[in-house]
C-alpha positions as MATLAB code, in Angstrom:
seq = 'XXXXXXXXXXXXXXXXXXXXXXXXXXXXXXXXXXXXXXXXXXXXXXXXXXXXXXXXXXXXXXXXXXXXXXXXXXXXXXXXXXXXXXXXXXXXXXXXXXXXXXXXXXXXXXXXXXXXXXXXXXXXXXXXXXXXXXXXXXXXXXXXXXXXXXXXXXXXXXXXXXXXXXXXXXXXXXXXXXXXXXXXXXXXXXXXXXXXXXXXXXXXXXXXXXXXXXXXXXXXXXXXXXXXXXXXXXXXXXXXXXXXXXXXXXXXXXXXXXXXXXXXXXXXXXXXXXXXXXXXXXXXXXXXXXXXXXXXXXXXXXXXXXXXXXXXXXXXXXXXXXXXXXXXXXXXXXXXXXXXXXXXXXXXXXXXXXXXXXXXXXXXXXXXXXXXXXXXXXXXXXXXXXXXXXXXXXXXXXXXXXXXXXXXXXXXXXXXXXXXXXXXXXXXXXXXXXXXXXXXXXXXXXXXXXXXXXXXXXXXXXXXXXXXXXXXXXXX';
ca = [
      -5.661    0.304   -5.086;
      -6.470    3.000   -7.218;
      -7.245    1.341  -10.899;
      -6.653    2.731  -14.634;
     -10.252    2.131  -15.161;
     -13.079    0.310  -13.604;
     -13.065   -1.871  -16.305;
     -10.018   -3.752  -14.353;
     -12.018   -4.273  -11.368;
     -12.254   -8.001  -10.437;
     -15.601   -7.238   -9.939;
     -16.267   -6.127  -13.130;
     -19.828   -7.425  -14.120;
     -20.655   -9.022  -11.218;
     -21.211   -6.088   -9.349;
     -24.309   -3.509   -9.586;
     -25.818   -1.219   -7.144;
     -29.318   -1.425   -9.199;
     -32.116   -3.378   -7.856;
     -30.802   -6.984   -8.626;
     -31.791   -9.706   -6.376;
     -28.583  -11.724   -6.562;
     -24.897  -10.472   -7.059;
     -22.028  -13.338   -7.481;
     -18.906  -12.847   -6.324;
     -17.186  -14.426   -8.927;
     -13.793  -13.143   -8.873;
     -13.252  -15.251   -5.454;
     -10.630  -14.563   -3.438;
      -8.562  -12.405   -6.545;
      -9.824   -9.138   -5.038;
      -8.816   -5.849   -5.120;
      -4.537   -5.918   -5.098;
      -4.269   -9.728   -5.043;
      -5.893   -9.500   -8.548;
      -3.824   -6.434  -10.073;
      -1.104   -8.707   -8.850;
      -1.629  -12.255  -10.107;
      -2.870  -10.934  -13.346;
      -0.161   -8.279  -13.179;
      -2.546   -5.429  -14.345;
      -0.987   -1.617  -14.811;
      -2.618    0.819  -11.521;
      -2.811    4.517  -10.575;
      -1.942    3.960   -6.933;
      -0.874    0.866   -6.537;
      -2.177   -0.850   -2.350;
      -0.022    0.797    0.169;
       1.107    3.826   -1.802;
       2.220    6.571    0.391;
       3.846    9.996    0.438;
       6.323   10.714    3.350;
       7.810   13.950    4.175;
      11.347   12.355    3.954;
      13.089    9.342    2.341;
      13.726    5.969    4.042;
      15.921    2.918    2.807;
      14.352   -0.073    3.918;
      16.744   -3.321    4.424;
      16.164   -6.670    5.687;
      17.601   -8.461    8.437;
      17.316  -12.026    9.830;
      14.327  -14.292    8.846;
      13.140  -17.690    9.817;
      10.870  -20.417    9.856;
       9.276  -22.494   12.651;
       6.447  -24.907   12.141;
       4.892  -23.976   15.360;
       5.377  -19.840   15.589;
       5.427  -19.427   12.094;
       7.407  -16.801   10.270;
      10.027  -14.186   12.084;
      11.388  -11.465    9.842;
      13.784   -8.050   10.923;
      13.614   -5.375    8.727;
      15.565   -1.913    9.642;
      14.133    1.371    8.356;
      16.342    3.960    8.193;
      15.451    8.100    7.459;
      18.203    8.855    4.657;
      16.174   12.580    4.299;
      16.362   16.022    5.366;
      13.441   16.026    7.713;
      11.975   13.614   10.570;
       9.369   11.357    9.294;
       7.545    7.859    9.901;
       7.419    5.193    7.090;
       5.401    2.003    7.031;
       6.576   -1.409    6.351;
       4.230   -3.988    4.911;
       5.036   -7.914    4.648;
       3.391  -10.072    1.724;
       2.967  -13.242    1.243;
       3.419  -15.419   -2.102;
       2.131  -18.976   -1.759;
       2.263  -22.008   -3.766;
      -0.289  -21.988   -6.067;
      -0.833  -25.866   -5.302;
      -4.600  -26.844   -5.318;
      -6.491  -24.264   -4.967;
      -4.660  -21.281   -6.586;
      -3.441  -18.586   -4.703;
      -2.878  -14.667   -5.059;
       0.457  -13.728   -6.231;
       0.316  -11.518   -3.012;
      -1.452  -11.286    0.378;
      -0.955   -9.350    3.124;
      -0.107  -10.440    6.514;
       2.072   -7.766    8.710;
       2.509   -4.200    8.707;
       3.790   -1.692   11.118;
       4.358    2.011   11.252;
       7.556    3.058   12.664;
       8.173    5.577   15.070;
       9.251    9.089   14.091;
      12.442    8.759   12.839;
      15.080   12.123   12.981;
      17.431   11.991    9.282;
      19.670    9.419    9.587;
      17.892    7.339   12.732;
      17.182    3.697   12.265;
      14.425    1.659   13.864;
      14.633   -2.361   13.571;
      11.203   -4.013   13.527;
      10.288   -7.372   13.957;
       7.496   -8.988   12.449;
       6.076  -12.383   13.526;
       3.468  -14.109   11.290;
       2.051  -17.730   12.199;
       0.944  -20.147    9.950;
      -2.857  -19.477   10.029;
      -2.591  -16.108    8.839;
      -0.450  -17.898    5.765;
      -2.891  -20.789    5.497;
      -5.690  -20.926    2.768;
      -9.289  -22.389    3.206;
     -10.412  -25.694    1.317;
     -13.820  -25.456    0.679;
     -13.689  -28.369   -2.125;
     -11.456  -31.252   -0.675;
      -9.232  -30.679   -3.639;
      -6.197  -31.039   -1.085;
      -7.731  -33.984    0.815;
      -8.860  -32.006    3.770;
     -12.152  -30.432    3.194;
     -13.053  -27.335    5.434;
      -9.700  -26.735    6.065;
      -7.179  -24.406    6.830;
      -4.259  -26.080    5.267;
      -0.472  -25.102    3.775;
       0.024  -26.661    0.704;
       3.336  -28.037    0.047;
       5.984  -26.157   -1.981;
       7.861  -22.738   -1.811;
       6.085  -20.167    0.591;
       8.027  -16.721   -0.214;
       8.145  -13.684    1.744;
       8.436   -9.734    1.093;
       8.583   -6.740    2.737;
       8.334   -3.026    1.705;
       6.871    0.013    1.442;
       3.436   -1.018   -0.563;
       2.463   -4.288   -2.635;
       4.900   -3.227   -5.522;
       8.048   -2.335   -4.243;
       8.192   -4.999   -1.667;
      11.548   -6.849   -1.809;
      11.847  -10.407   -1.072;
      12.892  -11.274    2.458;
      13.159  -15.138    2.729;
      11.314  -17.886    1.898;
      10.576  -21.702    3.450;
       9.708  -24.708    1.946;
       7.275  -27.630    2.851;
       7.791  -30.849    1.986;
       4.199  -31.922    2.769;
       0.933  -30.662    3.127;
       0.092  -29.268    6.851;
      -3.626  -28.924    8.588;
      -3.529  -25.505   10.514;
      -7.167  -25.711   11.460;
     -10.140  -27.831   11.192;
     -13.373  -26.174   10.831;
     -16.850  -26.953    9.425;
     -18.818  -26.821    6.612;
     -20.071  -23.257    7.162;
     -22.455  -21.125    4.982;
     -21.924  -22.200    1.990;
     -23.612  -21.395   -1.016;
     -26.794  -23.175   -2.697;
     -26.346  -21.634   -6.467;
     -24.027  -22.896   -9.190;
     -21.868  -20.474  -10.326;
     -18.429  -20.338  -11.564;
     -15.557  -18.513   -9.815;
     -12.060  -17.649  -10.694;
      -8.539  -19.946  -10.108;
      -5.371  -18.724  -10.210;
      -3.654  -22.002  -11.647;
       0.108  -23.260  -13.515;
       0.141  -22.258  -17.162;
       2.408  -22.584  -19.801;
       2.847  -18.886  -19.827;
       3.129  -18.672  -15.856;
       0.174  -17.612  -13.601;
      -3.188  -18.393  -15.778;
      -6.597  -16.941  -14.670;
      -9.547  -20.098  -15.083;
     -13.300  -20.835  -14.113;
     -14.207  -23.569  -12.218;
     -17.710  -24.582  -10.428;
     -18.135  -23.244   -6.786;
     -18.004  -26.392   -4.229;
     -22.481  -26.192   -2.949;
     -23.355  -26.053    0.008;
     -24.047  -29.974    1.813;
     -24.406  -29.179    5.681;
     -28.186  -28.140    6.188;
     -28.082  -25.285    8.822;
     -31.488  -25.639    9.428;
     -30.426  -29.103   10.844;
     -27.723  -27.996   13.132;
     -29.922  -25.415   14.513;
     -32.332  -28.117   15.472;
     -30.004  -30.138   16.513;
     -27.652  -28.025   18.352;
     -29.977  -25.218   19.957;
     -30.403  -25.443   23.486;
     -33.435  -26.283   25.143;
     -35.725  -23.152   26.517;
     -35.486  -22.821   30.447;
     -38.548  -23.954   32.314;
     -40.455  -20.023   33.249;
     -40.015  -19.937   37.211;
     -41.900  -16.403   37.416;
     -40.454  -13.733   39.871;
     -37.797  -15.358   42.474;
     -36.477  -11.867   43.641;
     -33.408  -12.218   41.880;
     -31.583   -9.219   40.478;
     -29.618   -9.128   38.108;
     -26.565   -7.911   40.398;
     -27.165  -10.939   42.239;
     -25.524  -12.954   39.245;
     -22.615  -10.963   39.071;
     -21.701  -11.617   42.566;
     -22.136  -15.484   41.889;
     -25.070  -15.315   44.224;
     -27.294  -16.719   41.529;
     -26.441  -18.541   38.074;
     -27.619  -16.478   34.791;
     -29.967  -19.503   34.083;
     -31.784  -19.042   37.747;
     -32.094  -15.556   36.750;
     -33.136  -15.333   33.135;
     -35.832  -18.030   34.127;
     -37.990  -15.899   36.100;
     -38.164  -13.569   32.668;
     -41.488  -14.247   30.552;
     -41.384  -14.386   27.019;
     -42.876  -10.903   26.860;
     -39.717   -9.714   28.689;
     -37.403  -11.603   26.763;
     -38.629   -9.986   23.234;
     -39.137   -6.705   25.133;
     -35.343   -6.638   26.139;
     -34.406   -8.164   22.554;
     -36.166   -5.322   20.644;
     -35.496   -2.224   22.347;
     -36.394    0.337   21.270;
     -35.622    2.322   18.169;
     -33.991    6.166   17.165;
     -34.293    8.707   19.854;
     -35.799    6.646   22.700;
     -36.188    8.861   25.323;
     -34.764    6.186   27.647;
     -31.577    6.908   26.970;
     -29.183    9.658   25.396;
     -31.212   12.193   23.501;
     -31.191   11.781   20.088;
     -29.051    8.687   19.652;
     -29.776    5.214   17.647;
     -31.738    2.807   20.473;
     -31.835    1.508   23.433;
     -32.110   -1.633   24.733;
     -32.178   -3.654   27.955;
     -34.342   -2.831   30.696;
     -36.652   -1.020   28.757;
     -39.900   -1.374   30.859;
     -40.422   -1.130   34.826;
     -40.689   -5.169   34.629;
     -37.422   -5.357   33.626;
     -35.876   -2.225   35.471;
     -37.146   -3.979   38.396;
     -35.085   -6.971   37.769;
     -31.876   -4.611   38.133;
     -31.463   -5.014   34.116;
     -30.321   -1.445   33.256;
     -31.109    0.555   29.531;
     -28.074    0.486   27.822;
     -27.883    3.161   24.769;
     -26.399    2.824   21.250;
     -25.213    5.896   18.937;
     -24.469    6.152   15.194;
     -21.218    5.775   14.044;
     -18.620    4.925   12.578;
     -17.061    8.498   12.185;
     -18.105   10.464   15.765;
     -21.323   10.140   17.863;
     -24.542   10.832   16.344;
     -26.988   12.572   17.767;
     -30.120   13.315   16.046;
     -31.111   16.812   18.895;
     -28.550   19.376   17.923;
     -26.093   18.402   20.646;
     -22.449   17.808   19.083;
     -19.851   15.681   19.415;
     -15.956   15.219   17.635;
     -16.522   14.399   14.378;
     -13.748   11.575   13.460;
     -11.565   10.502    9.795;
     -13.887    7.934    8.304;
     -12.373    4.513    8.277;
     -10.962    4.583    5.025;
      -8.734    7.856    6.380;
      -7.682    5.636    9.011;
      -7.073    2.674    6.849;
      -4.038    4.733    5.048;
      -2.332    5.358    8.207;
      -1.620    1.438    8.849;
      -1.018    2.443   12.195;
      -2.795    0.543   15.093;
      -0.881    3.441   17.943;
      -2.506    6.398   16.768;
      -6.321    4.317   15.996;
      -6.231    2.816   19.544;
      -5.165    6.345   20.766;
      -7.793    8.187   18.867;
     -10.516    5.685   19.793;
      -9.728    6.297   23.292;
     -10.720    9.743   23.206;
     -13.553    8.652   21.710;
     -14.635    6.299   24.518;
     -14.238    9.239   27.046;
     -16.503   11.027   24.871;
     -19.161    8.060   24.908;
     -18.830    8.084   28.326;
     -19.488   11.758   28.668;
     -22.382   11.755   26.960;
     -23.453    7.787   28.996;
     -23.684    5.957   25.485;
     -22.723    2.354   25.853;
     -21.682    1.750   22.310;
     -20.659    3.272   19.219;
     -22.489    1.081   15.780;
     -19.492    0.724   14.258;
     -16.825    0.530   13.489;
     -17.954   -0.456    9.632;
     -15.724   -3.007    8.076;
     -16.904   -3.975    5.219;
     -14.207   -5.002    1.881;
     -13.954   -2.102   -0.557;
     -15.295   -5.033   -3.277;
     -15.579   -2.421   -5.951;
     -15.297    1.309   -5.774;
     -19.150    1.861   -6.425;
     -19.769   -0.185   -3.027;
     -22.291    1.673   -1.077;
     -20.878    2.681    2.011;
     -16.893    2.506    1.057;
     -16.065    5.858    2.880;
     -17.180    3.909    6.387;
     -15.232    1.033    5.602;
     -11.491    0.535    5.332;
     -10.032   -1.613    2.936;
      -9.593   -4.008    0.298;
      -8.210   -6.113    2.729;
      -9.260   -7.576    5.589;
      -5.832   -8.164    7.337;
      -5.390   -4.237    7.581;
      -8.737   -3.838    8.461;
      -9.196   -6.676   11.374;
      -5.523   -4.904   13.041;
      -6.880   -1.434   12.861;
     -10.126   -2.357   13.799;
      -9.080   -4.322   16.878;
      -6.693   -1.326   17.826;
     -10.027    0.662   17.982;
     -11.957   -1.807   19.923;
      -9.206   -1.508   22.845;
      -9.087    2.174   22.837;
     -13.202    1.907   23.437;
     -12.658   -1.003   26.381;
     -10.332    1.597   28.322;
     -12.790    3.113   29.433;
     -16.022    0.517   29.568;
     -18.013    1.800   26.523;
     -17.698   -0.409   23.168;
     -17.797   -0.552   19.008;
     -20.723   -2.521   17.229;
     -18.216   -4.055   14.331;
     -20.639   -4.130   11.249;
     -22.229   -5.143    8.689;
     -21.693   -9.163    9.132;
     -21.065   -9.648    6.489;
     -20.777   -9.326    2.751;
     -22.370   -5.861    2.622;
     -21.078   -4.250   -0.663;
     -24.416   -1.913   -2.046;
     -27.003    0.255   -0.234;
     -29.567    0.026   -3.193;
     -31.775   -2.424   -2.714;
     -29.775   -3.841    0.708;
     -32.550   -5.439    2.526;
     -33.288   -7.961   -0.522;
     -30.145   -8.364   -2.487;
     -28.706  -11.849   -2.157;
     -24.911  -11.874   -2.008;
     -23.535  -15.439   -3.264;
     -20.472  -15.989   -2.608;
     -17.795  -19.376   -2.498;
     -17.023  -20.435    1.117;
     -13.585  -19.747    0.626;
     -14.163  -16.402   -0.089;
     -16.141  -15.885    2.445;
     -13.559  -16.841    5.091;
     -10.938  -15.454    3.416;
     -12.321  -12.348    2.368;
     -15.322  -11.323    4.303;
     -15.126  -12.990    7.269;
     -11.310  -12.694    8.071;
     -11.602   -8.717    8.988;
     -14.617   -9.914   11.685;
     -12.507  -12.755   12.545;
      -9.633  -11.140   13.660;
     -11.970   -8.091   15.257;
     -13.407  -10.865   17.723;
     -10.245  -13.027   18.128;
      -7.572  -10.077   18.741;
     -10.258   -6.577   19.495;
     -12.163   -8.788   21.904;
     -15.274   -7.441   20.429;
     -18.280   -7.159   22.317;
     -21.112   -6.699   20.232;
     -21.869   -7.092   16.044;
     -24.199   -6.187   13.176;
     -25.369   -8.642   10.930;
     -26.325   -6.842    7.511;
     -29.475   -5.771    6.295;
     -30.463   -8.890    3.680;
     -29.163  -12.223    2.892;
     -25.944  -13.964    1.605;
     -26.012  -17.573   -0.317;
     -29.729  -17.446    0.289;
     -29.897  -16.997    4.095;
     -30.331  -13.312    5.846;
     -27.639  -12.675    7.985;
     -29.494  -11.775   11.516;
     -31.265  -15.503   11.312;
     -28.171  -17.507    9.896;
     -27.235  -20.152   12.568;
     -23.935  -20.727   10.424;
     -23.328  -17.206   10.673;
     -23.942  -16.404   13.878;
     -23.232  -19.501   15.639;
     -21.205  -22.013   13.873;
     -18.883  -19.681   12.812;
     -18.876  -16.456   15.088;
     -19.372  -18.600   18.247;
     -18.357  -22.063   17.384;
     -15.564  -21.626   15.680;
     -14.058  -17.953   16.879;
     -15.614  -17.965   20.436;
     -17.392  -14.830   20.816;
     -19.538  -14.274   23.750;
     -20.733  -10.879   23.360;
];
């Protein structure tokens, strides 16, 4: 969204790029378009804009509701210009405010359509299930604490051209409350703040304050608790490490003859321009000594991203549309297509993976790095991201999806503490990463530079293990 003023920013005084220690995220989950929305606030550009080359009519076709697959909805595009042309169609959500308040709008579908000659129509089918519909109870308000749930009442759906001139296309209606998922108590925050509710006014949608559900799950406990124990050291065995991947020997028999020296060695790496690996690129890591090359552990190599290869010698490489470029294209073809390209080009150059791509929320538009990241919203942002992640696995080489999570300013990143609502978190910050690792497969992440709700990101067990591989399963 492009506002009036920045004065109409959610984030309006609770955001700085000075050298703060703590920044609250009090406008919860209202961000970016779901606030202009709910509050319904007069934009510039309003999420989705777009300028086509041609006109389109877009009408809507069947649509239905099944508890177990969710939403379908058919919506035919048709080019009623002069000239050929491709239009996108997004799909928004409106839920019961219930509870725990809702956005007036949220995104969850989008597709680009082909290009369409004048007069050529394209159906499209859209299929949404209930997670992506489902909001997060961090408070128990609904009964079901750390919770995906859909709250009872009229869920309506629309579909358009951006967040504005979407038309309704059907709605459903629940009789009852229904548990999507069941999570856990993840990273929540320690300091009292207050956050914004939409709730039922007398004068429709009011905006109110209420205090953030803490934090009552130590993590330091889990860890304890859950870690597993060290392996016993064996010393050298002769195993290789080719040996495990032809199920000669199990990963435990083989990471047990590694001493603790190797272990940290291969953890650490080393830093820009190793000359290990790729001249002039970000690290390597791996088999970084003769100990471990001996082991068959290879140096892997990392570049710079997000937007082309970096390479810090004078050698040069395609420089790509930074990810907010990409972002306006909402089409997940031609990102899987270009990062494709780009994975031949890692592999030309033997870098294993590209540090990126960044997908941070565009918070506020003083973040610090908003150019490398795509969105407001972290629907559009997961999809294109994950269509980026498969062009890379074609051909063996991956991204590094960063900065998990909650990085919003460069000033003063290694110390500032973001605090911010579970809810939000998962809804918000989380979701894009979420949906990279669930749907992109991804293979490797970046925590951020400093903490959030207290905790720095590279040593949160929530973070990093309750939630990215508890809960979403990644093994990368």
């Amino acid at each position: 969204t492009y506002p009036l003023s920045i004065e109409d920013t959610p984030c309006y005084g609770n955001f700085s790029d000075l050298e703060t220690d703590d920044v609250y995220y009090k406008e919860e989950v209202l961000m970016g378009y779901r606030h202009y929305q709910t509050k319904n606030i007069p934009v510039r550009y309003e999420f989705g804009y777009g300028l086509s080359y041609t006109s389109f009519d877009i009408a809507l076709g069947d649509f239905s509701y099944d508890k177990k697959d969710g939403v379908s909805l058919e919506v035919l595009v048709t080019n009623t210009g002069d000239r050929a042309g491709k239009e996108v169609v997004q799909i928004y959500l409106k839920a019961p405010l219930g509870k725990l308040g809702k956005a007036s709008r949220v995104l969850c579908g989008f597709a680009k359509t082909d290009n369409l000659e004048p007069g050529q129509c394209q159906k499209m089918l859209f299929y949404i299930p209930g997670y992506w519909m489902a909001s997060y109870d961090d408070s128990g308000d609904t009964g079901h604490k750390s919770s995906y749930v859909l709250e009872e009442g009229i869920y309506t759906i629309y579909a358009g051209s951006d967040v504005r001139s979407a038309k309704e296309a059907g709605e459903f209606k629940l009789d009852k409350l229904e548990v999507v998922a069941e999570c856990e108590e993840a990273y929540a925050p320690v300091d009292k703040f207050f956050r914004l509710k939409a709730e039922s006014g007398k004068k429709g949608v009011e905006r109110v304050y209420e205090n953030v559900p803490l934090r009552t799950l130590d993590p330091n406990k889990k860890r304890n608790e859950r870690l597993p124990k060290a392996l016993k050291y064996t010393g050298d065995k002769g195993y290789k490490l080719v040996d495990v991947a032809n199920n000669k020997v199990s990963l435990e028999k083989f990471i047990a003859q590694l001493s603790d020296h190797d272990l940290v060695t291969m953890m650490r790496g080393e830093g820009m321009c190793s000359p290990k690996v790729t001249a002039g690129i970000a690290g390597a890591y791996g088999g970084v000594t003769d100990g471990l090359l001996d082991f068959g552990i290879p140096v892997g190599g990392c570049s710079d991203g997000p937007s082309g290869i970096r390479m810090d010698c004078g050698t040069h490489a395609f420089s790509l549309p930074n990810g907010t470029c990409l972002a306006c294209t909402f089409d997940e073809n031609i990102n899987e297509e270009l990062f494709g390209w780009e994975g031949l080009e890692l592999r030309k150059f033997r870098i294993d993976a590209l540090l990126g791509p960044g997908m941070n929320i565009h918070r506020s538009p003083l973040n610090g790095r908003n150019f490398e990241y795509f969105s407001e919203d972290p629907f559009l942002t997961g999809k294109l991201v994950s269509a980026q992640l498969r062009g890379l696995h074609k051909y063996g080489v991956t991204g590094v999806i960063k900065h998990f999570a909650g990085n919003t300013q460069e000033t003063n990143r290694h110390n500032v503490n973001n605090v911010v609502s579970e809810r939000a978190l998962r809804e918000i910050y989380l979701k894009g990463f979420e949906i990279a690792v669930r749907e992109g497969k991804a293979r490797a992440v970046m925590s951020t530079y400093g903490p959030v709700n207290g905790v720095w990101t590279a040593s949160s067990y929530d973070l990093l293990t309750t939630i990215l591989r508890g809960e979403w399963g990644f093994d990368g």
